Amino acid sequence: MSRGNAKSSALQQQAKTERIVRLEVQRRHAKGTLRVIDAMIRDVDDQLLYVAQFKKEWLQHRKELEAARQELLAEELTRRQQFEKHCLHTLHQLACGKNTNLRAKILQPNGGVTDS
């Protein structure tokens, strides 16, 4: 029976050794996979940093463009108000008959425009 026990003991030892070898192979594979994942995470972090910086610059540029647009709109509004004020003033003068020279120019067939 001791021979049977010896064989059984040898088989158990071999099974333990195989299990240890399998675990070591799995550990090495997991370690390699972890390295790859870490590298991928670093790449994604770099890309996210780039995107965040790009977004910050883009938003700043949009803010500057919006400020310029608002400035142009304000200038246009001012010019439009001045033009409307001038038109109202002219209409008022025409209605009151104060500027007969202007009325005569407007009533001319070419609208007071002279060919030069």
Coordinates of N, CA and C in Angstrom, one line a residue:
M1 N 0.8 -1.2 0.0 CA 0.0 0.0 0.0 C 0.8 1.3 0.0
S2 N 2.0 1.1 0.5 CA 2.9 2.3 0.5 C 3.2 2.7 -0.9
R3 N 3.3 1.7 -1.8 CA 3.5 2.1 -3.2 C 2.3 2.9 -3.7
G4 N 1.1 2.5 -3.4 CA -0.1 3.2 -3.8 C -0.1 4.6 -3.2
N5 N 0.3 4.7 -1.9 CA 0.4 6.0 -1.3 C 1.4 6.9 -1.9
A6 N 2.5 6.3 -2.3 CA 3.6 7.0 -3.0 C 3.1 7.6 -4.3
K7 N 2.4 6.7 -5.1 CA 1.9 7.2 -6.4 C 0.8 8.3 -6.1
S8 N 0.0 8.1 -5.2 CA -1.1 9.1 -4.9 C -0.4 10.4 -4.4
S9 N 0.6 10.3 -3.6 CA 1.3 11.4 -3.1 C 2.0 12.2 -4.3
A10 N 2.6 11.4 -5.2 CA 3.3 12.0 -6.3 C 2.3 12.7 -7.3
L11 N 1.1 12.1 -7.5 CA 0.1 12.7 -8.3 C -0.5 13.9 -7.7
Q12 N -0.6 13.9 -6.4 CA -1.1 15.1 -5.7 C -0.1 16.2 -5.8
Q13 N 1.2 15.9 -5.6 CA 2.3 16.9 -5.8 C 2.3 17.4 -7.2
Q14 N 2.1 16.5 -8.2 CA 2.1 17.0 -9.6 C 0.9 17.9 -9.8
A15 N -0.2 17.6 -9.3 CA -1.4 18.4 -9.4 C -1.2 19.8 -8.8
K16 N -0.6 19.8 -7.6 CA -0.3 21.1 -6.9 C 0.7 21.9 -7.8
T17 N 1.7 21.2 -8.3 CA 2.7 21.9 -9.1 C 2.0 22.5 -10.4
E18 N 1.2 21.7 -11.1 CA 0.5 22.2 -12.2 C -0.4 23.4 -11.9
R19 N -1.1 23.3 -10.8 CA -2.0 24.4 -10.3 C -1.1 25.7 -10.1
I20 N 0.0 25.5 -9.5 CA 0.9 26.7 -9.2 C 1.4 27.3 -10.5
V21 N 1.8 26.4 -11.5 CA 2.2 26.9 -12.8 C 1.1 27.6 -13.5
R22 N -0.1 27.1 -13.5 CA -1.3 27.7 -14.1 C -1.5 29.1 -13.5
L23 N -1.5 29.1 -12.1 CA -1.7 30.4 -11.4 C -0.6 31.4 -11.8
E24 N 0.6 31.0 -11.9 CA 1.7 31.9 -12.3 C 1.5 32.4 -13.7
V25 N 1.1 31.5 -14.6 CA 0.8 32.0 -16.0 C -0.3 33.0 -16.0
Q26 N -1.4 32.7 -15.2 CA -2.5 33.7 -15.1 C -2.0 35.0 -14.5
R27 N -1.2 34.9 -13.5 CA -0.7 36.1 -12.9 C 0.1 37.0 -13.9
R28 N 1.0 36.3 -14.7 CA 1.8 37.0 -15.6 C 0.9 37.6 -16.7
H29 N -0.1 36.9 -17.2 CA -1.0 37.4 -18.2 C -1.8 38.6 -17.6
A30 N -2.2 38.5 -16.4 CA -3.0 39.6 -15.8 C -2.1 40.8 -15.6
K31 N -0.8 40.6 -15.3 CA 0.1 41.7 -15.1 C 0.4 42.4 -16.4
G32 N 0.5 41.6 -17.5 CA 0.7 42.2 -18.9 C -0.5 43.0 -19.3
T33 N -1.7 42.4 -19.0 CA -3.0 43.1 -19.3 C -3.1 44.4 -18.6
L34 N -2.7 44.3 -17.3 CA -2.7 45.5 -16.5 C -1.8 46.6 -17.0
R35 N -0.6 46.3 -17.5 CA 0.3 47.2 -18.1 C -0.4 47.9 -19.4
V36 N -1.0 47.0 -20.2 CA -1.7 47.6 -21.4 C -2.8 48.5 -21.0
I37 N -3.6 48.1 -20.0 CA -4.7 49.0 -19.6 C -4.2 50.3 -19.0
D38 N -3.1 50.2 -18.2 CA -2.5 51.4 -17.7 C -2.0 52.4 -18.8
A39 N -1.4 51.8 -19.8 CA -1.0 52.6 -21.0 C -2.2 53.2 -21.7
M40 N -3.2 52.5 -21.8 CA -4.4 53.0 -22.5 C -5.0 54.1 -21.6
I41 N -5.1 53.9 -20.3 CA -5.6 55.0 -19.5 C -4.8 56.3 -19.6
R42 N -3.4 56.1 -19.6 CA -2.6 57.3 -19.8 C -2.9 58.0 -21.1
D43 N -3.1 57.2 -22.2 CA -3.4 57.8 -23.5 C -4.7 58.6 -23.4
V44 N -5.7 57.9 -22.8 CA -7.0 58.6 -22.7 C -6.9 59.9 -21.8
D45 N -6.2 59.8 -20.7 CA -6.0 61.0 -19.9 C -5.3 62.1 -20.7
D46 N -4.3 61.8 -21.5 CA -3.7 62.8 -22.3 C -4.7 63.4 -23.3
Q47 N -5.5 62.5 -23.9 CA -6.5 63.0 -24.9 C -7.5 63.9 -24.2
L48 N -8.0 63.5 -23.0 CA -9.0 64.3 -22.3 C -8.4 65.7 -21.9
L49 N -7.1 65.7 -21.6 CA -6.4 66.9 -21.2 C -6.4 67.8 -22.5
Y50 N -6.1 67.2 -23.6 CA -6.0 68.0 -24.9 C -7.4 68.6 -25.2
V51 N -8.4 67.7 -25.1 CA -9.8 68.1 -25.4 C -10.2 69.3 -24.4
A52 N -9.9 69.1 -23.2 CA -10.3 70.2 -22.2 C -9.6 71.5 -22.5
Q53 N -8.3 71.4 -22.9 CA -7.6 72.7 -23.3 C -8.2 73.3 -24.5
F54 N -8.5 72.4 -25.5 CA -9.1 72.9 -26.8 C -10.4 73.5 -26.5
K55 N -11.2 72.9 -25.7 CA -12.5 73.4 -25.3 C -12.4 74.8 -24.6
K56 N -11.4 74.9 -23.7 CA -11.2 76.2 -23.0 C -10.8 77.3 -24.0
E57 N -9.9 77.0 -25.0 CA -9.5 78.0 -26.0 C -10.7 78.3 -26.9
W58 N -11.5 77.3 -27.3 CA -12.6 77.4 -28.2 C -13.7 78.3 -27.5
L59 N -13.9 78.1 -26.3 CA -14.9 78.9 -25.6 C -14.5 80.3 -25.4
Q60 N -13.2 80.5 -25.2 CA -12.6 81.9 -25.1 C -12.7 82.6 -26.4
H61 N -12.5 81.9 -27.5 CA -12.6 82.4 -28.9 C -14.0 82.8 -29.1
R62 N -15.0 81.9 -28.8 CA -16.4 82.2 -29.0 C -16.8 83.4 -28.2
K63 N -16.3 83.6 -27.0 CA -16.6 84.7 -26.1 C -16.1 86.0 -26.8
E64 N -14.9 86.0 -27.4 CA -14.4 87.1 -28.1 C -15.2 87.5 -29.3
L65 N -15.6 86.4 -30.0 CA -16.4 86.6 -31.2 C -17.8 87.2 -30.8
E66 N -18.4 86.7 -29.8 CA -19.7 87.2 -29.3 C -19.5 88.7 -28.9
A67 N -18.5 89.0 -28.2 CA -18.2 90.4 -27.8 C -18.1 91.3 -29.0
A68 N -17.4 90.9 -30.0 CA -17.3 91.6 -31.3 C -18.6 91.8 -32.0
R69 N -19.4 90.7 -32.0 CA -20.7 90.7 -32.6 C -21.6 91.7 -31.9
Q70 N -21.6 91.7 -30.5 CA -22.4 92.6 -29.8 C -22.0 94.0 -30.0
E71 N -20.7 94.3 -30.2 CA -20.2 95.6 -30.5 C -20.7 96.1 -31.8
L72 N -20.7 95.2 -32.8 CA -21.2 95.6 -34.2 C -22.7 95.8 -34.1
L73 N -23.4 95.0 -33.4 CA -24.8 95.2 -33.3 C -25.2 96.5 -32.6
A74 N -24.4 96.9 -31.6 CA -24.6 98.2 -30.9 C -24.3 99.3 -31.9
E75 N -23.2 99.2 -32.7 CA -22.9 100.3 -33.6 C -24.0 100.4 -34.7
E76 N -24.5 99.2 -35.2 CA -25.6 99.2 -36.2 C -26.8 99.8 -35.6
L77 N -27.2 99.5 -34.4 CA -28.4 100.1 -33.7 C -28.2 101.6 -33.6
T78 N -27.1 102.0 -33.2 CA -26.8 103.5 -33.1 C -27.0 104.2 -34.4
R79 N -26.4 103.6 -35.5 CA -26.5 104.2 -36.8 C -28.0 104.2 -37.3
R80 N -28.7 103.1 -37.0 CA -30.1 103.0 -37.4 C -30.9 104.0 -36.7
Q81 N -30.7 104.2 -35.4 CA -31.4 105.2 -34.6 C -31.1 106.6 -35.2
Q82 N -29.8 106.9 -35.5 CA -29.5 108.2 -36.0 C -30.2 108.4 -37.4
F83 N -30.2 107.4 -38.2 CA -30.8 107.5 -39.5 C -32.3 107.7 -39.4
E84 N -33.0 107.0 -38.5 CA -34.4 107.1 -38.2 C -34.7 108.5 -37.7
K85 N -33.8 109.0 -36.8 CA -34.0 110.3 -36.2 C -33.9 111.4 -37.4
H86 N -32.9 111.2 -38.2 CA -32.7 112.1 -39.4 C -34.0 112.1 -40.3
C87 N -34.5 110.9 -40.6 CA -35.6 110.7 -41.4 C -36.9 111.4 -40.8
L88 N -37.0 111.2 -39.5 CA -38.2 111.8 -38.8 C -38.1 113.3 -38.9
H89 N -36.8 113.8 -38.6 CA -36.6 115.2 -38.7 C -36.9 115.8 -40.1
T90 N -36.5 115.1 -41.1 CA -36.7 115.5 -42.5 C -38.2 115.5 -42.8
L91 N -38.9 114.4 -42.4 CA -40.3 114.3 -42.6 C -41.1 115.4 -41.9
H92 N -40.6 115.7 -40.7 CA -41.2 116.8 -39.9 C -41.0 118.1 -40.6
Q93 N -39.9 118.4 -41.1 CA -39.6 119.6 -41.8 C -40.5 119.7 -43.1
L94 N -40.6 118.6 -43.8 CA -41.4 118.6 -45.0 C -42.9 118.8 -44.6
A95 N -43.3 118.2 -43.6 CA -44.7 118.3 -43.1 C -45.0 119.8 -42.7
C96 N -44.1 120.4 -42.1 CA -44.3 121.8 -41.6 C -44.0 122.8 -42.7
G97 N -43.4 122.4 -43.8 CA -43.2 123.2 -44.9 C -42.0 124.2 -44.7
K98 N -41.2 123.9 -43.7 CA -40.1 124.8 -43.4 C -39.0 124.8 -44.4
N99 N -38.7 123.7 -45.1 CA -37.6 123.6 -46.0 C -38.2 123.4 -47.4
T100 N -38.5 124.4 -48.1 CA -39.1 124.3 -49.4 C -38.1 123.8 -50.5
N101 N -36.9 124.2 -50.3 CA -35.8 123.7 -51.2 C -35.7 122.2 -51.1
L102 N -35.7 121.6 -49.9 CA -35.7 120.2 -49.8 C -36.9 119.5 -50.4
R103 N -38.1 120.1 -50.2 CA -39.3 119.6 -50.8 C -39.2 119.6 -52.3
A104 N -38.7 120.6 -52.9 CA -38.5 120.7 -54.3 C -37.6 119.6 -54.8
K105 N -36.5 119.4 -54.1 CA -35.6 118.4 -54.5 C -36.2 117.0 -54.5
I106 N -37.0 116.7 -53.5 CA -37.6 115.4 -53.3 C -38.7 115.2 -54.4
L107 N -39.4 116.2 -54.7 CA -40.4 116.1 -55.7 C -39.9 116.1 -57.1
Q108 N -38.6 116.3 -57.4 CA -38.1 116.3 -58.7 C -38.2 114.8 -59.2
P109 N -38.3 114.6 -60.6 CA -38.5 113.3 -61.1 C -37.3 112.3 -60.8
N110 N -36.1 112.8 -60.7 CA -35.0 112.0 -60.4 C -34.7 111.9 -58.9
G111 N -35.5 112.4 -58.1 CA -35.4 112.4 -56.6 C -34.3 113.3 -56.1
G112 N -34.0 114.3 -56.8 CA -32.9 115.2 -56.4 C -31.5 114.7 -56.6
V113 N -31.4 113.6 -57.4 CA -30.1 113.1 -57.7 C -29.6 113.7 -59.0
T114 N -28.5 114.3 -59.0 CA -27.9 114.8 -60.2 C -26.9 113.9 -60.8
D115 N -26.9 113.8 -62.1 CA -25.9 113.0 -62.8 C -24.6 113.8 -62.9
S116 N -23.5 113.2 -62.5 CA -22.2 113.9 -62.5 C -21.3 113.1 -63.5

